[in-house]
mmCIF file of C-alpha atoms and ligand atoms in Angstrom:
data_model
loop_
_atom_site.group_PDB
_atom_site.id
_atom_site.type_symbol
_atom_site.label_atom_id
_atom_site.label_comp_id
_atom_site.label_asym_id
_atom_site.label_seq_id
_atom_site.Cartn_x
_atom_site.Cartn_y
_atom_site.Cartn_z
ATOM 1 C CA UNK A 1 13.662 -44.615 -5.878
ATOM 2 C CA UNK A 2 12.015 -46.943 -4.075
ATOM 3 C CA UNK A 3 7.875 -46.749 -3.324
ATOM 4 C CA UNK A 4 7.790 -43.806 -6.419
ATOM 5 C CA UNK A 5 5.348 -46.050 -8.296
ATOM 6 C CA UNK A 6 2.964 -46.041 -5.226
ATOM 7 C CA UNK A 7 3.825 -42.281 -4.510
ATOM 8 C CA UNK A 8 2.779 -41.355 -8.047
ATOM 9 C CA UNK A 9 -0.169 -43.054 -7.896
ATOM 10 C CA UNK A 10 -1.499 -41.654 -5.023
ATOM 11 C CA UNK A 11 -3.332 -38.452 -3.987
ATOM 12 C CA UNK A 12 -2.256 -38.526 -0.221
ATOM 13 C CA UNK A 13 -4.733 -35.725 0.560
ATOM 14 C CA UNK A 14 -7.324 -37.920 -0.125
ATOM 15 C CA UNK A 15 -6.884 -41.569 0.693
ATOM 16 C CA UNK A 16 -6.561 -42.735 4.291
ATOM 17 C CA UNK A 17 -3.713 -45.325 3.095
ATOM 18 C CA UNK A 18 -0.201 -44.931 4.256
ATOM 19 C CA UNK A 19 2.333 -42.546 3.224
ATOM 20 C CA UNK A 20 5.459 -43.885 1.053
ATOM 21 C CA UNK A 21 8.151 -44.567 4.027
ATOM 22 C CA UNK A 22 10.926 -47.192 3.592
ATOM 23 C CA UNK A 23 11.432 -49.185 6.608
ATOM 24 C CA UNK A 24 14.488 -49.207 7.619
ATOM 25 C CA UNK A 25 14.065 -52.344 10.237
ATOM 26 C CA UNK A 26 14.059 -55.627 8.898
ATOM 27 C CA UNK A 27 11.033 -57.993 8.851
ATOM 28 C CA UNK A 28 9.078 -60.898 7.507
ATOM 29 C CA UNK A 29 5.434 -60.007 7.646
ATOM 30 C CA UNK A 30 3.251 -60.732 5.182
ATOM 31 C CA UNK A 31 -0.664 -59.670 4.404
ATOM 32 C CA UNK A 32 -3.444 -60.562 2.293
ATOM 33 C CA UNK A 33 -5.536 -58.220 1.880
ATOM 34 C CA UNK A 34 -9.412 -58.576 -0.092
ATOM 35 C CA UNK A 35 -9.643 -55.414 -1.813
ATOM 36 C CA UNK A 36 -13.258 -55.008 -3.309
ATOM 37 C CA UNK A 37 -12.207 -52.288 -6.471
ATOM 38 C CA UNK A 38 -13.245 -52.355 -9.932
ATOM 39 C CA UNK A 39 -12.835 -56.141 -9.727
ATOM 40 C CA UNK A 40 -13.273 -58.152 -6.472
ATOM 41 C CA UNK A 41 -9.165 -59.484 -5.709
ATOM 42 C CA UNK A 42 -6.963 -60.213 -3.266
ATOM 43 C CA UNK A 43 -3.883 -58.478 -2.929
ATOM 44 C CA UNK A 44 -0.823 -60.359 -0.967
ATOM 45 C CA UNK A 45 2.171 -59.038 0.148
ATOM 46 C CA UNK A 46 5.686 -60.076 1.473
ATOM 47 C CA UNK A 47 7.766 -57.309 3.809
ATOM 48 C CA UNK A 48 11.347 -57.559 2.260
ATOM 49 C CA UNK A 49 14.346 -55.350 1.443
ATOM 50 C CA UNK A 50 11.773 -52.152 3.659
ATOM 51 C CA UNK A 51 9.125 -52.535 1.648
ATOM 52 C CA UNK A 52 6.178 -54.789 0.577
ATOM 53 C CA UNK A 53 6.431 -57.223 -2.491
ATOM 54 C CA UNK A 54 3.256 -56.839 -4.193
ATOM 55 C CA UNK A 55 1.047 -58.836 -6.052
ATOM 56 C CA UNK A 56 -2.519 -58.515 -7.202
ATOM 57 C CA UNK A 57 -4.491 -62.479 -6.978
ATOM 58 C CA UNK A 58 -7.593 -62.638 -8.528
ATOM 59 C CA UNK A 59 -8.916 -65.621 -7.428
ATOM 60 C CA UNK A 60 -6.479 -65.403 -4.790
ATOM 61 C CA UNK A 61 -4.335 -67.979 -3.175
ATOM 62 C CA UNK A 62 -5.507 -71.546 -2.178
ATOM 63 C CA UNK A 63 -4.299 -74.302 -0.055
ATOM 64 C CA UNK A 64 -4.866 -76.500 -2.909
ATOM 65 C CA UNK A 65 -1.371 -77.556 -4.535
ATOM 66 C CA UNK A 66 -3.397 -78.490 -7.580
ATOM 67 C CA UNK A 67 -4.651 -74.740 -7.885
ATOM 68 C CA UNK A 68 -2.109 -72.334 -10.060
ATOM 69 C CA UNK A 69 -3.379 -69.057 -9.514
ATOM 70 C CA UNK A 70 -2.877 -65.762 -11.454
ATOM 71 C CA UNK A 71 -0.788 -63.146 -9.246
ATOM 72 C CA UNK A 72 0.108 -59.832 -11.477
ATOM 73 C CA UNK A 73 2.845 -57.840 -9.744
ATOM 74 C CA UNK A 74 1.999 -54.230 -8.792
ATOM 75 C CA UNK A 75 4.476 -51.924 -6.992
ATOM 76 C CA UNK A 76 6.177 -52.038 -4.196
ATOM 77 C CA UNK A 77 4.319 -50.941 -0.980
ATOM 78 C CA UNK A 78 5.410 -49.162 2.236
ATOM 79 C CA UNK A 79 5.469 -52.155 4.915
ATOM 80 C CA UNK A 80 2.628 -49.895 7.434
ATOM 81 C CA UNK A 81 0.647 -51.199 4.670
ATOM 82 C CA UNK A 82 0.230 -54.478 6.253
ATOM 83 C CA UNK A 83 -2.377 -52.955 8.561
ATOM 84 C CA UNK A 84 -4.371 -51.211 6.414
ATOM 85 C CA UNK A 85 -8.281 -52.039 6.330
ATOM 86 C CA UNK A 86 -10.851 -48.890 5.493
ATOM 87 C CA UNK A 87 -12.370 -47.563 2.006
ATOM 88 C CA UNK A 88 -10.444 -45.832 -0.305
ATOM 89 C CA UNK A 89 -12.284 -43.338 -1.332
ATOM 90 C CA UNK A 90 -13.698 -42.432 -5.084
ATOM 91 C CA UNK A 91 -11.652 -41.410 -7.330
ATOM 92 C CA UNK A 92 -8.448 -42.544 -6.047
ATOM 93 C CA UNK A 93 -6.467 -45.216 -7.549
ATOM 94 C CA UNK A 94 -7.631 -48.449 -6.487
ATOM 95 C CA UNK A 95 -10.921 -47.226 -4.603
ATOM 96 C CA UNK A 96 -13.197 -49.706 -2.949
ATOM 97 C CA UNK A 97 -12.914 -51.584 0.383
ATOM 98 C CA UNK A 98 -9.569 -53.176 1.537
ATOM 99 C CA UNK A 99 -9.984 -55.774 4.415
ATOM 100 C CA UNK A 100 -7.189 -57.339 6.345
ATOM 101 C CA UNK A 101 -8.007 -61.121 5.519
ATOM 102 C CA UNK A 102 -4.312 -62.606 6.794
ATOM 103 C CA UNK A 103 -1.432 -61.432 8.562
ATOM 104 C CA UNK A 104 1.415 -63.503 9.566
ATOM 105 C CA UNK A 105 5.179 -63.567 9.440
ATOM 106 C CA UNK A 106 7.316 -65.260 6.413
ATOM 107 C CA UNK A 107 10.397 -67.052 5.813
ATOM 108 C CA UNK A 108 12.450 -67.685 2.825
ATOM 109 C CA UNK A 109 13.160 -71.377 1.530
ATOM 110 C CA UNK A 110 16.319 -72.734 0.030
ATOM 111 C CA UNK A 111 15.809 -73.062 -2.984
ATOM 112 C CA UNK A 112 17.946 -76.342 -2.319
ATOM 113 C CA UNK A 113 16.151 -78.928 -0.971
ATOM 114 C CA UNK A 114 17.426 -81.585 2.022
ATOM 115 C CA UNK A 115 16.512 -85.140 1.061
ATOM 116 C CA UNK A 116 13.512 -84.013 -0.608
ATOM 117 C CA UNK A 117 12.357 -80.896 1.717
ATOM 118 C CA UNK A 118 12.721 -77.561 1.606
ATOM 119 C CA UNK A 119 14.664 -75.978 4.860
ATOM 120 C CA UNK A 120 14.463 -72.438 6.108
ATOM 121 C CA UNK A 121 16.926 -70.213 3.766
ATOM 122 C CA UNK A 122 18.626 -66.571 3.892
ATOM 123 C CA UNK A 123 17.735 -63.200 3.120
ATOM 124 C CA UNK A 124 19.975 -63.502 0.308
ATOM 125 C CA UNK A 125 18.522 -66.218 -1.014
ATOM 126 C CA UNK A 126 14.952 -64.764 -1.163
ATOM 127 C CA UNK A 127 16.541 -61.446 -3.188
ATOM 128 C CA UNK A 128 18.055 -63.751 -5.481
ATOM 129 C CA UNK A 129 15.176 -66.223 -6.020
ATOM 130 C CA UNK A 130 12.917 -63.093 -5.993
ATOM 131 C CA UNK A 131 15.328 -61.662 -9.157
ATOM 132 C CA UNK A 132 15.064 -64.880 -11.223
ATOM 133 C CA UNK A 133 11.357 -65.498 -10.738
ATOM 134 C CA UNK A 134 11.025 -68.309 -8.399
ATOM 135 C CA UNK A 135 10.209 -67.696 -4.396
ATOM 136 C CA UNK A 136 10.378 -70.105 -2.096
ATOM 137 C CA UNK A 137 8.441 -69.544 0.845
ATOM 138 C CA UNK A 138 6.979 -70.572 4.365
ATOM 139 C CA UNK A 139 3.903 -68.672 5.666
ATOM 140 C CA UNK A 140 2.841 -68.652 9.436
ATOM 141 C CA UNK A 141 -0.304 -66.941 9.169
ATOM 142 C CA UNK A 142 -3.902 -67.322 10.632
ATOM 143 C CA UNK A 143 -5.153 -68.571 7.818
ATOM 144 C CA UNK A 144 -2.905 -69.185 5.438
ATOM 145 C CA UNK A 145 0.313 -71.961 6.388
ATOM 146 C CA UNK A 146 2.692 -73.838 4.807
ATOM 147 C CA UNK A 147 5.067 -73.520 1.624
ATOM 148 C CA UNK A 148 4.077 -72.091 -1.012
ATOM 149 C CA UNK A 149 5.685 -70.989 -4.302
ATOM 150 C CA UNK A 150 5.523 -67.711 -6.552
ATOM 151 C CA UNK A 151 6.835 -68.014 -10.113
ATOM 152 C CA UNK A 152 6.970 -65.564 -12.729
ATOM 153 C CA UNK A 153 5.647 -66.578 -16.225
ATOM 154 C CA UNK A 154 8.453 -66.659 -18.534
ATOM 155 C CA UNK A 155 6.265 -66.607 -22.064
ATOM 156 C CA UNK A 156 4.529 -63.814 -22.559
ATOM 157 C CA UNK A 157 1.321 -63.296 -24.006
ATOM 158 C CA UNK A 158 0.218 -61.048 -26.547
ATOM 159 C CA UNK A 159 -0.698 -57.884 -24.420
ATOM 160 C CA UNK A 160 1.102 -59.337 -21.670
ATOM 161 C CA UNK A 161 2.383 -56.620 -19.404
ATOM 162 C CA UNK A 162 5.382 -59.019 -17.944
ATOM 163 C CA UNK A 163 4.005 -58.949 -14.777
ATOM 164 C CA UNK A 164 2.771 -62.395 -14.195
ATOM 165 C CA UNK A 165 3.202 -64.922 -11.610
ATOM 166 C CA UNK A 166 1.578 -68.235 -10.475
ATOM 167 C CA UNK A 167 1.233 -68.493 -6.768
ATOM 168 C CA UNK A 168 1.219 -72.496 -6.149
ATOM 169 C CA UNK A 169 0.670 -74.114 -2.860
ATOM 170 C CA UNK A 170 3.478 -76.633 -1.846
ATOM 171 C CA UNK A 171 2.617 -79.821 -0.578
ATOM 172 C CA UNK A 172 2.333 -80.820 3.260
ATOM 173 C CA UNK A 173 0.540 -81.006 6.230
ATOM 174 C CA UNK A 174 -0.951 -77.524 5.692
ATOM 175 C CA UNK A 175 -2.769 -78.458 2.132
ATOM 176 C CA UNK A 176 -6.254 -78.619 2.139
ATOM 177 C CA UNK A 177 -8.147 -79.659 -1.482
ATOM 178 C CA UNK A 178 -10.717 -77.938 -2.808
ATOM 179 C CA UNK A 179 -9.982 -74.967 -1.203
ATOM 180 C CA UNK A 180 -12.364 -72.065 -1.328
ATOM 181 C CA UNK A 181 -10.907 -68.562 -0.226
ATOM 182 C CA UNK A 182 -14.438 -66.734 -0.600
ATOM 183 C CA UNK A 183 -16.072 -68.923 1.779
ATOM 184 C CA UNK A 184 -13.999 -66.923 4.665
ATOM 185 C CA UNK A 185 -15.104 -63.772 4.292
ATOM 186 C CA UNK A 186 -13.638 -61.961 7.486
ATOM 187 C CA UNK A 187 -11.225 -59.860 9.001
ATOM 188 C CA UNK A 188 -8.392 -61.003 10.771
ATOM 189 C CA UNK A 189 -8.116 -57.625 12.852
ATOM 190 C CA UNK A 190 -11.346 -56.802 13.541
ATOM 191 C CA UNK A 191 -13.694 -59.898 12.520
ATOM 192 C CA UNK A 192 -16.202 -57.763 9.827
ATOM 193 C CA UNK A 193 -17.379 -58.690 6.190
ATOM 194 C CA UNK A 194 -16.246 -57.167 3.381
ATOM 195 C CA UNK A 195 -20.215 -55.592 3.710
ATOM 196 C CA UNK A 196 -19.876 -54.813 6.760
ATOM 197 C CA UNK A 197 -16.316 -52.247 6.101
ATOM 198 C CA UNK A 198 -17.884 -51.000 3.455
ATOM 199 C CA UNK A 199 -20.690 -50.241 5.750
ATOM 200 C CA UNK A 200 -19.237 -48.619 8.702
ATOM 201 C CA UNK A 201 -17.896 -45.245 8.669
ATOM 202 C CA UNK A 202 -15.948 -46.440 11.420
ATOM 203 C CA UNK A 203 -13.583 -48.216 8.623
ATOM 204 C CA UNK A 204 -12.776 -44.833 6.384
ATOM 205 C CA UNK A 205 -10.089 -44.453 9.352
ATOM 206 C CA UNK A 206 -6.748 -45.916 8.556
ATOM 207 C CA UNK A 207 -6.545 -48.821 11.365
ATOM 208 C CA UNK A 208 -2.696 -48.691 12.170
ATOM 209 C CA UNK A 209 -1.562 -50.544 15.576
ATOM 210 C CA UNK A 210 0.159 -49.915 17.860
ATOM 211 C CA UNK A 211 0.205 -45.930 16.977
ATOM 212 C CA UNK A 212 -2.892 -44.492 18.332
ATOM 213 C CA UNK A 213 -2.176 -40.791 16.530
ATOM 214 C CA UNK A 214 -4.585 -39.763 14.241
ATOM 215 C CA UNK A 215 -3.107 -36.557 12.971
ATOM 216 C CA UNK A 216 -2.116 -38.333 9.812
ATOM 217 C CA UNK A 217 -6.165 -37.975 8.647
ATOM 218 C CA UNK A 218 -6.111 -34.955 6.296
ATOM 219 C CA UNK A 219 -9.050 -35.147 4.343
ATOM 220 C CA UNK A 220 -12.220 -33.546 5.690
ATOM 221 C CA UNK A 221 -14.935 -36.477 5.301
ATOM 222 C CA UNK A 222 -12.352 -38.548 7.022
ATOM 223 C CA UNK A 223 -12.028 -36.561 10.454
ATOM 224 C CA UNK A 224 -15.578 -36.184 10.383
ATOM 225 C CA UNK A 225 -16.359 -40.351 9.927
ATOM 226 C CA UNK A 226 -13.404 -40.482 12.487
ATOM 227 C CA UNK A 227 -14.816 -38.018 14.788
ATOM 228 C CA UNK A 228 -18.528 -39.550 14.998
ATOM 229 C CA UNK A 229 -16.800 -43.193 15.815
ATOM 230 C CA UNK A 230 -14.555 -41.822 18.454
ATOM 231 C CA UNK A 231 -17.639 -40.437 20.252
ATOM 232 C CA UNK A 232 -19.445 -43.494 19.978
ATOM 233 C CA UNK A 233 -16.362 -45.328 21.658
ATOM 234 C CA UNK A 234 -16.367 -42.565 24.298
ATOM 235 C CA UNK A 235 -20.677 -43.351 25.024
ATOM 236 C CA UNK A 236 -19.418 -47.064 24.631
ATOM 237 C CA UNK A 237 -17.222 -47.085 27.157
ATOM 238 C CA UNK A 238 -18.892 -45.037 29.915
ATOM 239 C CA UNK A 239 -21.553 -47.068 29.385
ATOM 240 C CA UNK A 240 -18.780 -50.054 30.096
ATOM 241 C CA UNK A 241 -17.146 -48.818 33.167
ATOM 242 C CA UNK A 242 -20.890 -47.844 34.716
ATOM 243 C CA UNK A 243 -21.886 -50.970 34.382
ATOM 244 C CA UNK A 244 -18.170 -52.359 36.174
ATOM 245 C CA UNK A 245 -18.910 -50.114 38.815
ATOM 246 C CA UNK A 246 -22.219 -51.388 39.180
ATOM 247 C CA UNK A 247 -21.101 -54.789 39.091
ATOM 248 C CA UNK A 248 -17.835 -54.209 42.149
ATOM 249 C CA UNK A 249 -21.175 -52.934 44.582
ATOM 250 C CA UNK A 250 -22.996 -55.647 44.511
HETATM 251 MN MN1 LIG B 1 -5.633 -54.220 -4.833
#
């Protein structure tokens, strides 16, 4: 079954993060998310086969080819996960802040290349390279562009669980050396810090667009955090459209 993993490891009563659904439309997004748990990582994600591809970075990715980074692979994740930004709360699996720090779309490689390049491949070509360990990919992101590769490491250490990758940047115009991921610490969706989500009780709310229904928020602390911030919206904009009215008489 697809998504059981995440299901099991859930309490869904509890943390604001999406329920297990299989999309049944397909797409190419992809996130990285900055997810402050027990260790500081990033997590990145590629929408394929109605679900999200799932790895855990550490140091997360670069734009450095030279850089090989760690990437463990965790399970599967439904794709409205792409959107998610908020705390998970305490004692819940992963708890800690998650902020949105890419989004973008995604397109398979061939794993053949054209005099030299790689060219835009199939659907069926990402399964397969996916299966034997060696993605090919193109990212169109805010921050993050270019090729990029995601191999899985065939000799496995002692206590090795099997589940790791090397994400490696490709070379080409999007490269950039020296590369430091921390030194952007913002949101793509709504501009804050790491600090600054953890902060706000605004974030506890699961931030899914387009939808706009909130009857998904089950536990208690959550309506209430959800509840204040939808008030303060309300003061924010009367307090707008007074001062637009003000503004059209003169
Ligand atoms: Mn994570």
């Amino acid at each position: 079954m697809p998504l059981e993993e995440y299901k099991r490891k859930r309490k869904f009563e509890q943390t604001p993060e999406p329920p297990p659904k299989v999309e049944t439309k397909a797409g190419h997004r992809f996130v990285l998310q900055k997810h402050d748990a027990t260790r500081l990582h990033y997590d990145f994600r590629l929408e394929m086969e109605g679900v999200l591809k799932s790895w855990a970075v550490p140091k997360g990715p670069s734009l450095d080819p030279a850089d090989k980074r760690l990437a463990m692979q965790v399970e599967d994740h439904p794709v409205s996960y792409f959107d998610f930004e908020g705390i998970i709360p305490e004692n819940n699996y992963g708890a800690g802040t998650v902020m949105v720090w890419d989004v973008g779309t995604w397109q398979p490689l061939s794993p053949v290349p054209v005099e030299g390049k790689y060219v835009p491949g199939t659907e069926a070509e990402a399964i397969d390279m996916l299966a034997k360990g060696d993605l090919k990919f193109r990212l169109d992101g805010k921050k993050l562009k270019g090729d990029f590769v995601i191999i899985k490491m065939k000799g496995r250490r002692p206590g090795s669980k099997g589940n790791e990758w090397l994400l490696i940047k490709k070379h080409d115009d999007y490269e950039v050396e020296g590369y430091d991921i921390d030194a952007y610490d913002e949101s793509v969706l709504s501009k804050r810090s790491l600090a600054e989500i953890a902060g706000d009780a605004g974030s506890a709310e699961w931030k899914s667009r387009p939808s706009s229904g909130r009857g998904k928020l089950k536990a208690a602390w959550l309506a209430d955090a959800v509840a204040k911030l939808d008030k303060k919206n309300a003061a924010k904009n009367l307090t707008a459209k007074a001062t637009a009215k003000k503004k059209q008489k003169k």
